[in-house]
Amino acid sequence: MALCTVNLAASLRVRPQVSVNQARRSARSIMLCKPVRAVQAADAGVSKKGGQSMFNKLGGKQAIEGVVDEFYSRVFVDDEVKGFFEGIDKRRLKSHQVQFMTYAFGGPEEYHGKDMFRAHERLVREKGMNDHHFDVIVKHLVAALKAFNVPEEDIAAAGQVVETTRDPMFRDPKTQEYLG
């Protein structure tokens, strides 16, 4: 997990602000989140500066919805990743993404979706999604945040939160096998 956090931070040319232990706790928290008991956003590695959550710094739910629309407008046309989204209800996908990002960035909603591995298992096992594809997706998120003039420091903090989902997305919780 530490290597992943450092790699993302290095690509954004900032020092990581999430410790190795925070990242590990975050990964476990996100991996284990259940519909009945969602993990508090503060435990998910949300960067809070001056008491303001990343959700509020980005501009609230309306801004998150805009970023998600921009993000998917890029993802759905990228030849490296668009195949993962064929046949998927895109409106539902965007809705889940808004809910997850709102939760992960410290907003008022709890995330009631599947854990990260179960939500992506078919894509990993049947369609071959791996670390490279995760990196492409992160690249599009960074570009979407930049399109909304989000400061680099806040993009880096958001990236660190997203990076904590890599391990739980690719690690089978039953076997502990890493499939990315």
mmCIF file of C-alpha atoms in Angstrom:
data_model
loop_
_atom_site.group_PDB
_atom_site.id
_atom_site.type_symbol
_atom_site.label_atom_id
_atom_site.label_comp_id
_atom_site.label_asym_id
_atom_site.label_seq_id
_atom_site.Cartn_x
_atom_site.Cartn_y
_atom_site.Cartn_z
ATOM 1 C CA MET A 1 0.000 0.000 0.000
ATOM 2 C CA ALA A 2 2.788 2.444 0.823
ATOM 3 C CA LEU A 3 4.337 1.950 -2.615
ATOM 4 C CA CYS A 4 1.010 2.742 -4.296
ATOM 5 C CA THR A 5 0.549 5.911 -2.237
ATOM 6 C CA VAL A 6 4.081 7.073 -2.979
ATOM 7 C CA ASN A 7 3.726 6.336 -6.709
ATOM 8 C CA LEU A 8 0.547 8.412 -7.008
ATOM 9 C CA ALA A 9 2.005 11.264 -4.975
ATOM 10 C CA ALA A 10 5.179 11.191 -7.057
ATOM 11 C CA SER A 11 3.172 11.368 -10.265
ATOM 12 C CA LEU A 12 1.441 14.465 -8.916
ATOM 13 C CA ARG A 13 4.768 15.909 -7.696
ATOM 14 C CA VAL A 14 3.769 16.227 -4.052
ATOM 15 C CA ARG A 15 4.773 14.560 -0.818
ATOM 16 C CA PRO A 16 2.301 11.980 0.444
ATOM 17 C CA GLN A 17 0.243 13.258 3.361
ATOM 18 C CA VAL A 18 -1.255 9.893 4.238
ATOM 19 C CA SER A 19 0.955 7.696 6.415
ATOM 20 C CA VAL A 20 1.468 4.029 5.637
ATOM 21 C CA ASN A 21 -0.615 3.055 8.663
ATOM 22 C CA GLN A 22 -3.431 5.430 7.656
ATOM 23 C CA ALA A 23 -3.436 3.982 4.152
ATOM 24 C CA ARG A 24 -3.564 0.413 5.482
ATOM 25 C CA ARG A 25 -6.408 1.273 7.880
ATOM 26 C CA SER A 26 -8.204 3.058 5.062
ATOM 27 C CA ALA A 27 -7.860 0.127 2.704
ATOM 28 C CA ARG A 28 -9.221 -2.276 5.312
ATOM 29 C CA SER A 29 -12.048 0.120 6.155
ATOM 30 C CA ILE A 30 -13.138 0.561 2.550
ATOM 31 C CA MET A 31 -12.741 -3.147 1.773
ATOM 32 C CA LEU A 32 -14.907 -4.110 4.726
ATOM 33 C CA CYS A 33 -17.582 -1.448 4.366
ATOM 34 C CA LYS A 34 -21.048 -2.973 4.536
ATOM 35 C CA PRO A 35 -24.422 -1.531 3.547
ATOM 36 C CA VAL A 36 -25.520 -1.477 7.174
ATOM 37 C CA ARG A 37 -22.362 -0.006 8.682
ATOM 38 C CA ALA A 38 -20.400 2.346 6.460
ATOM 39 C CA VAL A 39 -17.026 3.571 7.647
ATOM 40 C CA GLN A 40 -16.794 7.205 8.692
ATOM 41 C CA ALA A 41 -15.108 9.377 6.057
ATOM 42 C CA ALA A 42 -12.475 10.548 8.508
ATOM 43 C CA ASP A 43 -11.282 6.931 8.717
ATOM 44 C CA ALA A 44 -11.141 6.692 4.926
ATOM 45 C CA GLY A 45 -8.099 8.948 4.678
ATOM 46 C CA VAL A 46 -10.000 12.155 3.929
ATOM 47 C CA SER A 47 -7.713 15.144 4.005
ATOM 48 C CA LYS A 48 -9.141 17.769 6.295
ATOM 49 C CA LYS A 49 -7.361 21.077 6.416
ATOM 50 C CA GLY A 50 -8.666 23.689 8.788
ATOM 51 C CA GLY A 51 -11.589 21.401 9.636
ATOM 52 C CA GLN A 52 -12.979 21.481 6.091
ATOM 53 C CA SER A 53 -13.572 18.144 4.365
ATOM 54 C CA MET A 54 -12.376 17.507 0.834
ATOM 55 C CA PHE A 55 -16.082 17.268 -0.103
ATOM 56 C CA ASN A 56 -16.634 20.878 1.001
ATOM 57 C CA LYS A 57 -13.350 22.087 -0.488
ATOM 58 C CA LEU A 58 -14.390 20.691 -3.867
ATOM 59 C CA GLY A 59 -17.729 22.513 -3.674
ATOM 60 C CA GLY A 60 -20.216 19.968 -2.319
ATOM 61 C CA LYS A 61 -22.461 17.482 -4.059
ATOM 62 C CA GLN A 62 -23.168 19.607 -7.128
ATOM 63 C CA ALA A 63 -19.436 19.957 -7.797
ATOM 64 C CA ILE A 64 -18.905 16.217 -7.246
ATOM 65 C CA GLU A 65 -21.663 15.511 -9.785
ATOM 66 C CA GLY A 66 -19.946 17.793 -12.290
ATOM 67 C CA VAL A 67 -16.568 16.158 -11.712
ATOM 68 C CA VAL A 68 -18.132 12.703 -12.107
ATOM 69 C CA ASP A 69 -19.764 13.729 -15.412
ATOM 70 C CA GLU A 70 -16.467 15.139 -16.673
ATOM 71 C CA PHE A 71 -14.587 12.054 -15.440
ATOM 72 C CA TYR A 72 -16.880 9.611 -17.232
ATOM 73 C CA SER A 73 -16.942 11.720 -20.404
ATOM 74 C CA ARG A 74 -13.226 10.942 -20.577
ATOM 75 C CA VAL A 75 -13.358 7.324 -19.390
ATOM 76 C CA PHE A 76 -16.159 6.241 -21.755
ATOM 77 C CA VAL A 77 -14.104 7.229 -24.827
ATOM 78 C CA ASP A 78 -10.684 5.970 -23.701
ATOM 79 C CA ASP A 79 -9.798 2.880 -25.749
ATOM 80 C CA GLU A 80 -7.825 1.389 -22.845
ATOM 81 C CA VAL A 81 -10.761 1.314 -20.414
ATOM 82 C CA LYS A 82 -14.038 1.930 -22.233
ATOM 83 C CA GLY A 83 -14.597 -1.810 -22.758
ATOM 84 C CA PHE A 84 -15.074 -2.269 -19.025
ATOM 85 C CA PHE A 85 -18.176 -0.083 -19.200
ATOM 86 C CA GLU A 86 -19.950 -1.678 -22.172
ATOM 87 C CA GLY A 87 -23.445 -2.805 -21.296
ATOM 88 C CA ILE A 88 -23.434 -1.012 -17.938
ATOM 89 C CA ASP A 89 -26.229 1.347 -16.909
ATOM 90 C CA LYS A 90 -24.179 4.537 -17.091
ATOM 91 C CA ARG A 91 -26.671 6.662 -15.160
ATOM 92 C CA ARG A 92 -26.660 4.154 -12.303
ATOM 93 C CA LEU A 93 -22.851 3.949 -12.428
ATOM 94 C CA LYS A 94 -22.548 7.736 -12.187
ATOM 95 C CA SER A 95 -24.994 7.790 -9.294
ATOM 96 C CA HIS A 96 -22.939 5.194 -7.410
ATOM 97 C CA GLN A 97 -19.753 7.128 -8.147
ATOM 98 C CA VAL A 98 -21.246 10.374 -6.826
ATOM 99 C CA GLN A 99 -22.380 8.560 -3.679
ATOM 100 C CA PHE A 100 -18.969 6.929 -3.204
ATOM 101 C CA MET A 101 -16.989 10.130 -3.839
ATOM 102 C CA THR A 102 -19.291 12.094 -1.538
ATOM 103 C CA TYR A 103 -18.658 9.529 1.182
ATOM 104 C CA ALA A 104 -14.926 9.108 0.542
ATOM 105 C CA PHE A 105 -14.276 12.854 0.476
ATOM 106 C CA GLY A 106 -16.061 13.488 3.778
ATOM 107 C CA GLY A 107 -19.535 14.462 2.623
ATOM 108 C CA PRO A 108 -22.776 13.786 4.446
ATOM 109 C CA GLU A 109 -23.745 10.535 2.702
ATOM 110 C CA GLU A 110 -22.710 7.061 3.743
ATOM 111 C CA TYR A 111 -21.666 4.638 1.030
ATOM 112 C CA HIS A 112 -24.097 1.737 0.820
ATOM 113 C CA GLY A 113 -22.651 -0.038 -2.194
ATOM 114 C CA LYS A 114 -20.731 -3.281 -2.410
ATOM 115 C CA ASP A 115 -17.220 -3.498 -1.019
ATOM 116 C CA MET A 116 -14.538 -2.568 -3.551
ATOM 117 C CA PHE A 117 -13.604 -6.126 -4.512
ATOM 118 C CA ARG A 118 -17.158 -7.358 -5.004
ATOM 119 C CA ALA A 119 -18.070 -4.245 -6.991
ATOM 120 C CA HIS A 120 -15.195 -4.840 -9.418
ATOM 121 C CA GLU A 121 -14.674 -8.622 -9.225
ATOM 122 C CA ARG A 122 -16.275 -9.415 -12.606
ATOM 123 C CA LEU A 123 -14.165 -6.726 -14.292
ATOM 124 C CA VAL A 124 -10.987 -8.078 -12.698
ATOM 125 C CA ARG A 125 -11.619 -11.805 -13.152
ATOM 126 C CA GLU A 126 -13.484 -11.844 -16.482
ATOM 127 C CA LYS A 127 -12.321 -8.724 -18.292
ATOM 128 C CA GLY A 128 -8.751 -8.471 -17.005
ATOM 129 C CA MET A 129 -8.898 -5.135 -15.205
ATOM 130 C CA ASN A 130 -5.553 -4.548 -13.486
ATOM 131 C CA ASP A 131 -3.264 -1.916 -11.962
ATOM 132 C CA HIS A 132 -2.598 -0.330 -15.354
ATOM 133 C CA HIS A 133 -6.312 0.280 -15.876
ATOM 134 C CA PHE A 134 -6.606 1.677 -12.356
ATOM 135 C CA ASP A 135 -3.825 4.150 -13.227
ATOM 136 C CA VAL A 136 -5.650 5.182 -16.417
ATOM 137 C CA ILE A 137 -8.826 5.790 -14.388
ATOM 138 C CA VAL A 138 -6.883 7.877 -11.834
ATOM 139 C CA LYS A 139 -5.393 9.891 -14.712
ATOM 140 C CA HIS A 140 -8.906 10.719 -15.900
ATOM 141 C CA LEU A 141 -10.011 11.701 -12.405
ATOM 142 C CA VAL A 142 -7.033 14.045 -12.106
ATOM 143 C CA ALA A 143 -7.872 15.553 -15.508
ATOM 144 C CA ALA A 144 -11.532 16.007 -14.484
ATOM 145 C CA LEU A 145 -10.506 17.748 -11.258
ATOM 146 C CA LYS A 146 -8.138 19.995 -13.204
ATOM 147 C CA ALA A 147 -10.974 20.842 -15.610
ATOM 148 C CA PHE A 148 -12.854 22.171 -12.573
ATOM 149 C CA ASN A 149 -9.811 24.258 -11.529
ATOM 150 C CA VAL A 150 -9.228 22.256 -8.357
ATOM 151 C CA PRO A 151 -5.888 23.299 -6.811
ATOM 152 C CA GLU A 152 -3.021 20.792 -7.179
ATOM 153 C CA GLU A 153 -2.836 20.314 -3.391
ATOM 154 C CA ASP A 154 -6.488 19.255 -3.302
ATOM 155 C CA ILE A 155 -6.051 17.018 -6.351
ATOM 156 C CA ALA A 156 -3.167 15.296 -4.579
ATOM 157 C CA ALA A 157 -5.267 14.823 -1.433
ATOM 158 C CA ALA A 158 -8.161 13.429 -3.485
ATOM 159 C CA GLY A 159 -5.734 11.148 -5.291
ATOM 160 C CA GLN A 160 -4.480 9.794 -1.998
ATOM 161 C CA VAL A 161 -8.008 8.902 -0.963
ATOM 162 C CA VAL A 162 -8.613 7.174 -4.297
ATOM 163 C CA GLU A 163 -5.294 5.338 -4.025
ATOM 164 C CA THR A 164 -6.448 3.684 -0.800
ATOM 165 C CA THR A 165 -9.040 1.804 -2.875
ATOM 166 C CA ARG A 166 -6.476 0.053 -5.122
ATOM 167 C CA ASP A 167 -5.609 -2.820 -2.811
ATOM 168 C CA PRO A 168 -9.199 -3.587 -1.728
ATOM 169 C CA MET A 169 -10.293 -3.446 -5.377
ATOM 170 C CA PHE A 170 -7.825 -6.123 -6.483
ATOM 171 C CA ARG A 171 -7.353 -8.242 -3.330
ATOM 172 C CA ASP A 172 -9.738 -11.149 -2.904
ATOM 173 C CA PRO A 173 -10.854 -10.907 0.746
ATOM 174 C CA LYS A 174 -11.302 -14.697 0.970
ATOM 175 C CA THR A 175 -7.921 -15.783 -0.380
ATOM 176 C CA GLN A 176 -5.943 -12.537 0.097
ATOM 177 C CA GLU A 177 -4.666 -13.051 -3.457
ATOM 178 C CA TYR A 178 -3.798 -9.793 -5.236
ATOM 179 C CA LEU A 179 -5.291 -9.887 -8.737
ATOM 180 C CA GLY A 180 -4.171 -6.514 -10.074
#
